[in-house]
Amino acid sequence: MTSLTIGDASVSAVTSARNIGAVLDETLTMEEHVSCICKSAYYHLRNIALVRKYLTQDATATLIHALVISRLDNLNSLLTGLHDYLLSKLQRIQNHASKVVTKKNKFDHVTPILKSLHWLPVAYRIDYKLLLITHKCLNGKAPEYLASRLVRYSPGRRLRSYDQYLLVEKRSNLKTYGDRAFSTAAPRLWNSLPLELRKCNCLESFKSLLKTHLFRKAFNT
């Protein structure tokens, strides 16, 4: 169907549409959403680079966070399971941003720069957001329509995993879409966390512990 008639009006079909800031394409690849992020982020990066010599590193970092990193983080839980080639596009933005902040050459190795700024790489920022939402679901701080997608693991008899604060991992039939669903991706990530993190009920403590855990995992520290 290429169009839909409503009364006297004819509404044409489109391949993508914006909803609450996310650009959703017809196959949910998020390719157009990533393209929009890249276009906006590079626009701001070019403008910041033009005035970088007049700014302190702290002032530059503030601008970068407000105009660039915030775009990488906004709605990034929707990017779980993103194709590597799209994820690399977003990572290049963060790499470029880190070098603008620190005045490094474009050929400098980026890992030490990200580590010095204490910035989680994009893939880990996506995991961070999804795990944060999961924690809120399990502690009554998220909408019911999300919380209802998670099921706590409760074995029929008292096994070693009884008090491990695990979630039931659901199987999906579609690797491309099913594995990216919140009900599938969230339990898988949650169960991979150390027990200390899964047991933590305080949101602020969980945020701090989670960032430390992901930072060590990202940079093998």
XYZ file of N, CA and C in Angstrom:
663
model
N 0.849 -1.201 0.000
C 0.000 0.000 0.000
C 0.879 1.244 0.000
N 0.657 2.151 -0.975
C 1.474 3.364 -1.077
C 0.767 4.585 -0.515
N -0.540 4.485 -0.291
C -1.286 5.612 0.265
C -2.508 5.102 0.997
N -3.026 5.955 1.885
C -4.201 5.616 2.678
C -5.176 6.781 2.588
N -6.405 6.492 2.260
C -7.418 7.543 2.132
C -8.196 7.674 3.433
N -8.171 8.878 3.992
C -8.912 9.181 5.220
C -9.848 10.337 4.904
N -11.145 10.046 4.777
C -12.100 11.071 4.353
C -11.780 11.511 2.946
N -11.558 12.809 2.798
C -11.207 13.349 1.485
C -9.699 13.460 1.280
N -8.942 13.104 2.313
C -7.482 13.258 2.245
C -6.800 11.939 1.908
N -5.719 12.039 1.172
C -4.908 10.872 0.830
C -3.538 11.019 1.494
N -3.205 10.067 2.356
C -1.933 10.097 3.088
C -0.974 9.111 2.435
N 0.127 9.615 1.933
C 1.109 8.772 1.253
C 1.999 8.044 2.253
N 2.388 6.840 1.914
C 3.278 6.053 2.756
C 4.703 6.594 2.674
N 5.432 6.502 3.773
C 6.822 6.954 3.809
C 7.694 5.813 4.326
N 8.985 5.910 4.071
C 9.895 4.853 4.511
C 10.409 5.083 5.924
N 10.203 6.291 6.460
C 10.637 6.577 7.831
C 9.777 7.695 8.407
N 9.738 7.741 9.741
C 8.947 8.773 10.416
C 9.601 9.083 11.761
N 9.449 10.330 12.207
C 10.024 10.749 13.485
C 8.990 10.598 14.596
N 9.410 10.010 15.694
C 8.528 9.834 16.847
C 9.329 10.094 18.111
N 8.889 11.039 18.915
C 9.564 11.503 20.142
C 11.071 11.689 19.937
N 11.429 12.212 18.778
C 12.827 12.520 18.504
C 13.596 11.430 17.794
N 13.037 10.227 17.714
C 13.723 9.123 17.026
C 13.188 8.978 15.613
N 14.093 8.754 14.673
C 13.690 8.531 13.282
C 13.606 7.019 13.075
N 12.396 6.511 12.906
C 12.172 5.073 12.771
C 11.943 4.742 11.304
N 12.779 3.855 10.764
C 12.601 3.445 9.374
C 11.735 2.187 9.314
N 11.351 1.804 8.128
C 10.379 0.729 7.966
C 10.885 -0.639 8.404
N 12.193 -0.811 8.481
C 12.734 -2.097 8.923
C 13.480 -1.978 10.258
N 13.377 -0.831 10.909
C 13.980 -0.581 12.226
C 15.491 -0.819 12.252
N 16.160 -0.489 11.165
C 17.622 -0.579 11.164
C 18.239 0.587 11.919
N 17.479 1.677 12.111
C 17.916 2.913 12.761
C 18.979 3.650 11.952
N 19.089 3.289 10.668
C 20.112 3.905 9.822
C 19.862 5.396 9.628
N 18.624 5.770 9.381
C 18.314 7.194 9.186
C 18.464 7.961 10.489
N 18.139 7.320 11.603
C 18.309 7.967 12.909
C 19.784 8.269 13.150
N 20.639 7.310 12.857
C 22.086 7.501 13.019
C 22.587 8.605 12.083
N 22.074 8.639 10.867
C 22.479 9.677 9.909
C 22.113 11.067 10.425
N 20.944 11.190 11.022
C 20.518 12.483 11.577
C 21.418 12.899 12.735
N 21.786 11.935 13.587
C 22.691 12.234 14.697
C 24.033 12.722 14.163
N 24.560 12.012 13.180
C 25.874 12.364 12.615
C 25.857 13.759 11.993
N 24.831 14.047 11.242
C 24.737 15.344 10.570
C 24.720 16.481 11.581
N 23.900 16.335 12.627
C 23.797 17.385 13.641
C 25.073 17.493 14.462
N 25.641 16.345 14.854
C 26.835 16.347 15.697
C 28.035 16.964 14.973
N 28.238 16.612 13.714
C 29.379 17.158 12.969
C 29.215 18.661 12.714
N 27.991 19.104 12.559
C 27.741 20.542 12.397
C 28.244 21.300 13.629
N 27.874 20.810 14.805
C 28.297 21.473 16.041
C 29.793 21.301 16.284
N 30.338 20.148 15.936
C 31.775 19.939 16.124
C 32.593 20.901 15.275
N 32.161 21.123 14.046
C 32.889 22.066 13.177
C 32.852 23.474 13.763
N 31.715 23.876 14.258
C 31.595 25.227 14.833
C 32.431 25.377 16.099
N 32.443 24.326 16.942
C 33.233 24.383 18.173
C 34.723 24.407 17.837
N 35.119 23.627 16.817
C 36.529 23.591 16.423
C 37.019 24.961 15.962
N 36.139 25.756 15.365
C 36.520 27.086 14.869
C 36.891 28.033 16.003
N 36.283 27.845 17.176
C 36.550 28.761 18.305
C 37.328 28.066 19.422
N 37.820 26.851 19.145
C 38.487 26.073 20.199
C 39.657 26.814 20.822
N 40.430 27.558 20.032
C 41.630 28.219 20.560
C 41.300 29.315 21.564
N 40.060 29.753 21.592
C 39.649 30.789 22.539
C 39.052 30.203 23.818
N 38.919 28.895 23.884
C 38.225 28.249 24.999
C 39.178 27.427 25.853
N 38.869 27.316 27.137
C 39.608 26.409 28.003
C 39.127 24.978 27.729
N 39.865 24.013 28.229
C 39.455 22.620 28.012
C 38.128 22.329 28.708
N 37.940 22.885 29.912
C 36.683 22.656 30.642
C 35.498 23.263 29.904
N 35.685 24.465 29.364
C 34.600 25.128 28.627
C 34.276 24.345 27.353
N 35.320 23.846 26.689
C 35.109 23.060 25.475
C 34.370 21.768 25.788
N 34.770 21.120 26.885
C 34.112 19.876 27.288
C 32.641 20.104 27.591
N 32.334 21.240 28.208
C 30.938 21.573 28.509
C 30.125 21.737 27.230
N 30.708 22.441 26.257
C 30.035 22.626 24.967
C 29.842 21.295 24.239
N 30.883 20.482 24.256
C 30.816 19.184 23.582
C 29.734 18.309 24.201
N 29.660 18.298 25.520
C 28.643 17.490 26.195
C 27.237 17.996 25.870
N 27.087 19.313 25.849
C 25.763 19.890 25.622
C 25.279 19.722 24.185
N 26.195 19.832 23.227
C 25.786 19.871 21.823
C 26.082 18.597 21.032
N 26.995 17.773 21.528
C 27.397 16.586 20.757
C 27.109 15.286 21.516
N 27.726 15.134 22.681
C 27.559 13.890 23.443
C 26.104 13.664 23.824
N 25.385 14.747 24.100
C 23.966 14.609 24.449
C 23.174 13.990 23.309
N 23.605 14.249 22.076
C 22.926 13.658 20.917
C 23.261 12.170 20.770
N 24.462 11.798 21.158
C 24.811 10.381 21.137
C 24.049 9.602 22.198
N 23.786 10.252 23.320
C 23.118 9.578 24.438
C 21.600 9.595 24.338
N 21.054 10.569 23.626
C 19.600 10.700 23.568
C 18.961 9.495 22.863
N 18.059 8.820 23.555
C 17.327 7.665 23.009
C 18.258 6.534 22.584
N 19.462 6.482 23.154
C 20.418 5.481 22.670
C 20.071 4.051 23.088
N 19.125 3.870 24.003
C 18.690 2.507 24.333
C 18.015 1.846 23.130
N 17.532 2.658 22.182
C 16.933 2.112 20.964
C 17.985 1.529 20.019
N 19.253 1.804 20.314
C 20.330 1.379 19.419
C 20.974 0.070 19.862
N 20.376 -0.589 20.826
C 20.881 -1.897 21.263
C 20.923 -2.863 20.082
N 22.038 -3.549 19.925
C 22.162 -4.504 18.825
C 22.365 -3.857 17.473
N 22.777 -2.595 17.472
C 22.985 -1.861 16.223
C 24.082 -2.517 15.387
N 23.927 -2.464 14.061
C 24.957 -3.001 13.172
C 26.292 -2.298 13.426
N 27.371 -3.042 13.296
C 28.706 -2.513 13.591
C 29.044 -1.284 12.746
N 28.633 -1.282 11.484
C 29.006 -0.155 10.616
C 28.292 1.130 11.035
N 27.100 0.992 11.631
C 26.399 2.172 12.140
C 26.994 2.604 13.477
N 27.338 1.624 14.301
C 27.948 1.931 15.592
C 29.288 2.638 15.401
N 30.034 2.230 14.379
C 31.328 2.866 14.122
C 31.168 4.325 13.704
N 30.072 4.647 13.023
C 29.809 6.044 12.656
C 29.654 6.905 13.907
N 28.918 6.386 14.872
C 28.703 7.125 16.124
C 29.998 7.211 16.932
N 30.790 6.135 16.894
C 32.051 6.143 17.639
C 33.023 7.161 17.055
N 33.004 7.322 15.747
C 33.889 8.321 15.127
C 33.543 9.729 15.583
N 32.269 9.975 15.823
C 31.868 11.288 16.340
C 32.477 11.502 17.713
N 32.353 10.510 18.586
C 32.912 10.655 19.931
C 34.437 10.793 19.883
N 35.065 10.034 18.998
C 36.531 10.134 18.852
C 36.938 11.548 18.441
N 36.227 12.084 17.449
C 36.505 13.441 16.981
C 36.290 14.447 18.101
N 35.195 14.277 18.840
C 34.874 15.200 19.936
C 35.959 15.177 21.011
N 36.462 14.000 21.326
C 37.493 13.892 22.369
C 38.772 14.603 21.948
N 39.089 14.581 20.653
C 40.304 15.237 20.173
C 40.149 16.748 20.087
N 38.909 17.191 19.866
C 38.649 18.638 19.907
C 38.842 19.146 21.331
N 38.342 18.407 22.308
C 38.464 18.813 23.717
C 39.925 18.869 24.136
N 40.697 17.865 23.778
C 42.083 17.748 24.254
C 43.121 18.330 23.298
N 42.667 18.883 22.161
C 43.565 19.459 21.161
C 44.567 18.439 20.618
N 44.123 17.223 20.430
C 44.984 16.177 19.896
C 44.896 16.144 18.377
N 45.947 15.581 17.777
C 45.994 15.419 16.327
C 45.030 14.319 15.896
N 44.484 14.431 14.707
C 43.515 13.447 14.238
C 44.110 12.050 14.088
N 45.454 11.955 14.003
C 46.100 10.652 13.867
C 46.489 10.044 15.214
N 46.280 10.773 16.311
C 46.613 10.242 17.635
C 45.673 9.103 18.009
N 46.203 8.124 18.724
C 45.398 6.980 19.150
C 44.340 7.466 20.140
N 43.084 7.067 19.929
C 41.982 7.664 20.671
C 41.723 7.006 22.024
N 42.110 5.744 22.188
C 41.785 5.046 23.441
C 42.332 5.755 24.677
N 43.619 6.162 24.696
C 44.119 6.888 25.876
C 43.386 8.218 26.106
N 42.924 8.837 25.029
C 42.216 10.113 25.157
C 40.869 9.896 25.839
N 40.114 8.918 25.355
C 38.818 8.608 25.965
C 38.985 8.218 27.429
N 40.037 7.454 27.697
C 40.293 7.015 29.069
C 40.626 8.197 29.970
N 41.419 9.144 29.463
C 41.789 10.311 30.276
C 40.593 11.209 30.567
N 39.651 11.261 29.615
C 38.433 12.054 29.803
C 37.376 11.299 30.606
N 37.619 10.025 30.829
C 36.675 9.144 31.523
C 35.356 9.044 30.757
N 35.464 8.955 29.437
C 34.282 8.803 28.578
C 34.120 7.337 28.201
N 32.958 6.793 28.443
C 32.659 5.446 27.978
C 32.485 5.458 26.463
N 33.049 4.487 25.752
C 32.790 4.384 24.306
C 31.300 4.210 24.029
N 30.884 4.511 22.821
C 29.465 4.547 22.467
C 28.748 3.236 22.775
N 29.338 2.101 22.431
C 28.682 0.805 22.666
C 28.395 0.598 24.143
N 29.307 1.027 24.993
C 29.123 0.873 26.433
C 28.130 1.899 26.984
N 28.020 3.039 26.339
C 27.020 4.029 26.750
C 25.610 3.498 26.469
N 25.485 2.759 25.372
C 24.194 2.143 25.045
C 23.842 1.086 26.098
N 24.822 0.248 26.453
C 24.596 -0.764 27.487
C 24.258 -0.101 28.820
N 24.952 0.984 29.131
C 24.698 1.710 30.378
C 23.246 2.155 30.457
N 22.753 2.746 29.371
C 21.378 3.255 29.369
C 20.376 2.111 29.523
N 20.593 1.016 28.809
C 19.666 -0.103 28.876
C 19.665 -0.730 30.270
N 20.827 -0.855 30.871
C 20.915 -1.424 32.213
C 20.306 -0.487 33.259
N 20.434 0.805 33.044
C 19.826 1.769 33.959
C 18.299 1.666 33.908
N 17.753 1.533 32.713
C 16.307 1.356 32.559
C 15.871 0.054 33.227
N 16.669 -1.000 33.065
C 16.349 -2.295 33.675
C 16.313 -2.180 35.191
N 17.288 -1.498 35.763
C 17.328 -1.299 37.217
C 16.077 -0.558 37.692
N 15.672 0.456 36.956
C 14.470 1.204 37.329
C 13.232 0.321 37.243
N 13.171 -0.535 36.236
C 12.038 -1.459 36.093
C 11.937 -2.389 37.295
N 13.075 -2.874 37.764
C 13.095 -3.851 38.855
C 12.869 -3.209 40.215
N 12.948 -1.889 40.264
C 12.800 -1.201 41.545
C 11.630 -0.217 41.555
N 10.666 -0.461 40.674
C 9.438 0.317 40.686
C 9.581 1.761 40.271
N 10.563 2.076 39.444
C 10.786 3.458 39.033
C 10.644 3.642 37.528
N 10.010 2.674 36.876
C 9.808 2.733 35.427
C 8.351 2.430 35.115
N 7.864 2.835 33.941
C 6.475 2.560 33.559
C 6.177 1.058 33.570
N 4.949 0.714 33.900
C 4.558 -0.692 33.987
C 4.691 -1.417 32.662
N 4.455 -0.698 31.539
C 4.529 -1.371 30.246
C 5.944 -1.873 29.953
N 6.962 -1.247 30.588
C 8.329 -1.729 30.443
C 8.640 -2.797 31.493
N 8.268 -2.491 32.740
C 8.561 -3.417 33.831
C 7.924 -4.787 33.592
N 6.764 -4.802 32.968
C 6.054 -6.060 32.732
C 6.772 -6.963 31.725
N 7.745 -6.411 30.998
C 8.489 -7.199 30.008
C 9.607 -8.024 30.646
N 9.863 -7.776 31.927
C 10.940 -8.476 32.623
C 10.358 -9.461 33.636
N 10.963 -10.628 33.728
C 10.511 -11.667 34.665
C 11.709 -12.111 35.504
N 11.569 -12.015 36.817
C 12.648 -12.447 37.696
C 12.779 -13.972 37.654
N 14.013 -14.433 37.660
C 14.263 -15.874 37.625
C 13.980 -16.475 38.993
N 13.110 -17.445 39.042
C 12.738 -18.086 40.304
C 12.627 -19.591 40.075
N 13.699 -20.342 40.340
C 13.669 -21.793 40.110
C 12.682 -22.489 41.040
N 12.181 -23.628 40.597
C 11.192 -24.364 41.384
C 11.721 -24.873 42.701
N 13.013 -25.143 42.774
C 13.614 -25.577 44.036
C 14.844 -24.724 44.304
N 15.342 -24.790 45.514
C 16.420 -23.881 45.919
C 17.760 -24.315 45.326
N 18.081 -23.731 44.169
C 19.338 -23.994 43.508
C 20.361 -22.923 43.883
N 21.596 -23.114 43.396
C 22.632 -22.124 43.682
C 22.281 -20.760 43.104
N 21.480 -20.743 42.020
C 21.115 -19.483 41.356
C 19.883 -18.829 41.987
N 19.384 -19.414 43.080
C 18.128 -18.941 43.674
C 18.196 -17.468 44.095
N 19.291 -17.089 44.727
C 19.407 -15.725 45.259
C 20.441 -14.904 44.491
N 20.494 -15.123 43.167
C 21.472 -14.411 42.336
C 20.878 -13.180 41.652
N 19.604 -12.895 41.903
C 18.938 -11.708 41.334
C 19.003 -11.709 39.806
N 18.696 -12.852 39.233
C 18.747 -13.007 37.782
C 17.381 -12.752 37.154
N 17.380 -12.549 35.842
C 16.148 -12.402 35.067
C 16.035 -13.566 34.083
N 14.823 -13.882 33.734
C 14.590 -14.927 32.742
C 15.002 -14.401 31.377
N 15.891 -15.137 30.708
C 16.328 -14.752 29.368
C 15.418 -15.405 28.325
N 14.777 -14.574 27.543
C 13.847 -15.081 26.532
C 14.576 -15.329 25.215
N 14.171 -16.370 24.542
C 14.733 -16.660 23.227
C 13.924 -15.954 22.154
N 14.614 -15.526 21.117
C 13.924 -14.870 20.005
C 14.159 -15.665 18.733
N 13.192 -15.611 17.847
C 13.300 -16.321 16.576
C 14.007 -15.500 15.511
N 14.049 -14.187 15.721
C 14.634 -13.302 14.719
C 15.874 -12.624 15.299
N 17.042 -12.986 14.796
C 18.284 -12.410 15.295
C 18.355 -10.912 15.033
N 17.845 -10.495 13.874
C 17.950 -9.084 13.485
C 17.103 -8.186 14.365
N 15.881 -8.620 14.669
C 14.953 -7.777 15.420
C 14.695 -8.306 16.829
N 14.462 -9.622 16.933
C 14.093 -10.197 18.225
C 15.138 -9.999 19.299
N 16.415 -10.172 18.957
C 17.480 -10.027 19.945
C 17.648 -8.584 20.411
N 17.099 -7.648 19.656
C 17.210 -6.240 20.025
C 16.046 -5.782 20.897
N 15.028 -6.611 21.046
C 13.863 -6.247 21.849
C 14.265 -6.087 23.308
N 13.628 -5.159 24.025
C 13.949 -4.907 25.425
C 13.807 -6.172 26.255
N 12.772 -6.952 26.018
C 12.510 -8.157 26.807
C 13.574 -9.233 26.598
N 14.333 -9.132 25.524
C 15.403 -10.092 25.243
C 16.771 -9.530 25.600
N 17.040 -8.303 25.175
C 18.364 -7.703 25.387
C 18.620 -7.342 26.842
N 17.603 -6.806 27.524
C 17.801 -6.361 28.906
C 18.169 -7.506 29.851
N 17.439 -8.638 29.865
C 17.836 -9.737 30.751
C 19.234 -10.279 30.448
N 19.591 -10.342 29.176
C 20.911 -10.847 28.799
C 22.019 -9.965 29.377
N 21.855 -8.662 29.258
C 22.852 -7.745 29.803
C 22.852 -7.768 31.329
N 21.658 -7.784 31.908
C 21.530 -7.764 33.370
C 22.217 -8.979 33.995
N 21.981 -10.141 33.436
C 22.544 -11.374 33.989
C 24.057 -11.443 33.850
N 24.622 -10.613 32.971
C 26.076 -10.594 32.799
C 26.772 -9.708 33.833
N 25.995 -8.956 34.607
C 26.572 -8.070 35.617
C 27.044 -8.857 36.832
N 28.029 -8.330 37.562
C 28.429 -8.959 38.827
C 27.270 -8.938 39.826
N 27.251 -9.889 40.728
C 26.171 -9.987 41.716
C 26.030 -8.699 42.531
N 27.154 -8.074 42.860
C 27.124 -6.827 43.641
C 26.238 -5.777 42.971
N 26.323 -5.691 41.655
C 25.518 -4.713 40.919
C 24.045 -5.134 40.863
N 23.796 -6.408 40.635
C 22.418 -6.874 40.546
C 21.678 -6.728 41.873
N 22.413 -6.780 42.980
C 21.796 -6.674 44.303
C 21.560 -5.233 44.728
N 22.197 -4.286 44.056
C 22.139 -2.879 44.466
C 20.768 -2.278 44.183
N 20.099 -1.774 45.226
C 18.766 -1.181 45.062
C 18.797 0.338 44.922
N 19.850 0.964 45.419
C 19.961 2.426 45.370
C 20.362 2.865 43.967
N 19.573 3.735 43.369
C 19.812 4.152 41.991
C 21.149 4.860 41.824
N 21.464 5.793 42.714
C 22.698 6.555 42.582
C 23.922 5.662 42.753
N 23.853 4.742 43.713
C 24.966 3.803 43.900
C 25.116 2.896 42.685
N 23.978 2.474 42.140
C 24.010 1.608 40.956
C 24.658 2.324 39.779
N 24.314 3.600 39.572
C 24.906 4.367 38.476
C 26.428 4.413 38.593
N 26.906 4.700 39.801
C 28.339 4.820 40.028
C 29.044 3.479 39.823
N 28.490 2.423 40.396
C 29.090 1.095 40.270
C 29.061 0.611 38.824
N 27.954 0.904 38.136
C 27.811 0.453 36.753
C 28.818 1.143 35.839
N 28.984 2.450 36.011
C 29.944 3.154 35.162
C 31.357 2.642 35.412
N 31.688 2.395 36.679
C 33.013 1.866 36.996
C 33.216 0.493 36.362
N 32.194 -0.341 36.454
C 32.266 -1.695 35.872
C 32.455 -1.635 34.358
N 31.655 -0.810 33.673
C 31.739 -0.717 32.217
C 33.036 -0.052 31.774
N 33.517 0.903 32.568
C 34.779 1.574 32.233
C 35.936 0.577 32.272
N 35.958 -0.234 33.317
C 37.013 -1.247 33.430
C 36.912 -2.265 32.296
N 35.694 -2.611 31.938
C 35.476 -3.581 30.867
C 35.908 -3.000 29.511
N 35.587 -1.712 29.303
C 35.915 -1.067 28.028
C 37.416 -0.904 27.824
N 38.117 -0.582 28.909
C 39.541 -0.263 28.786
C 40.445 -1.314 29.442
N 39.846 -2.439 29.855
C 40.612 -3.555 30.454
C 41.489 -3.102 31.605
N 40.887 -2.310 32.495
C 41.644 -1.806 33.648
C 41.250 -2.523 34.915
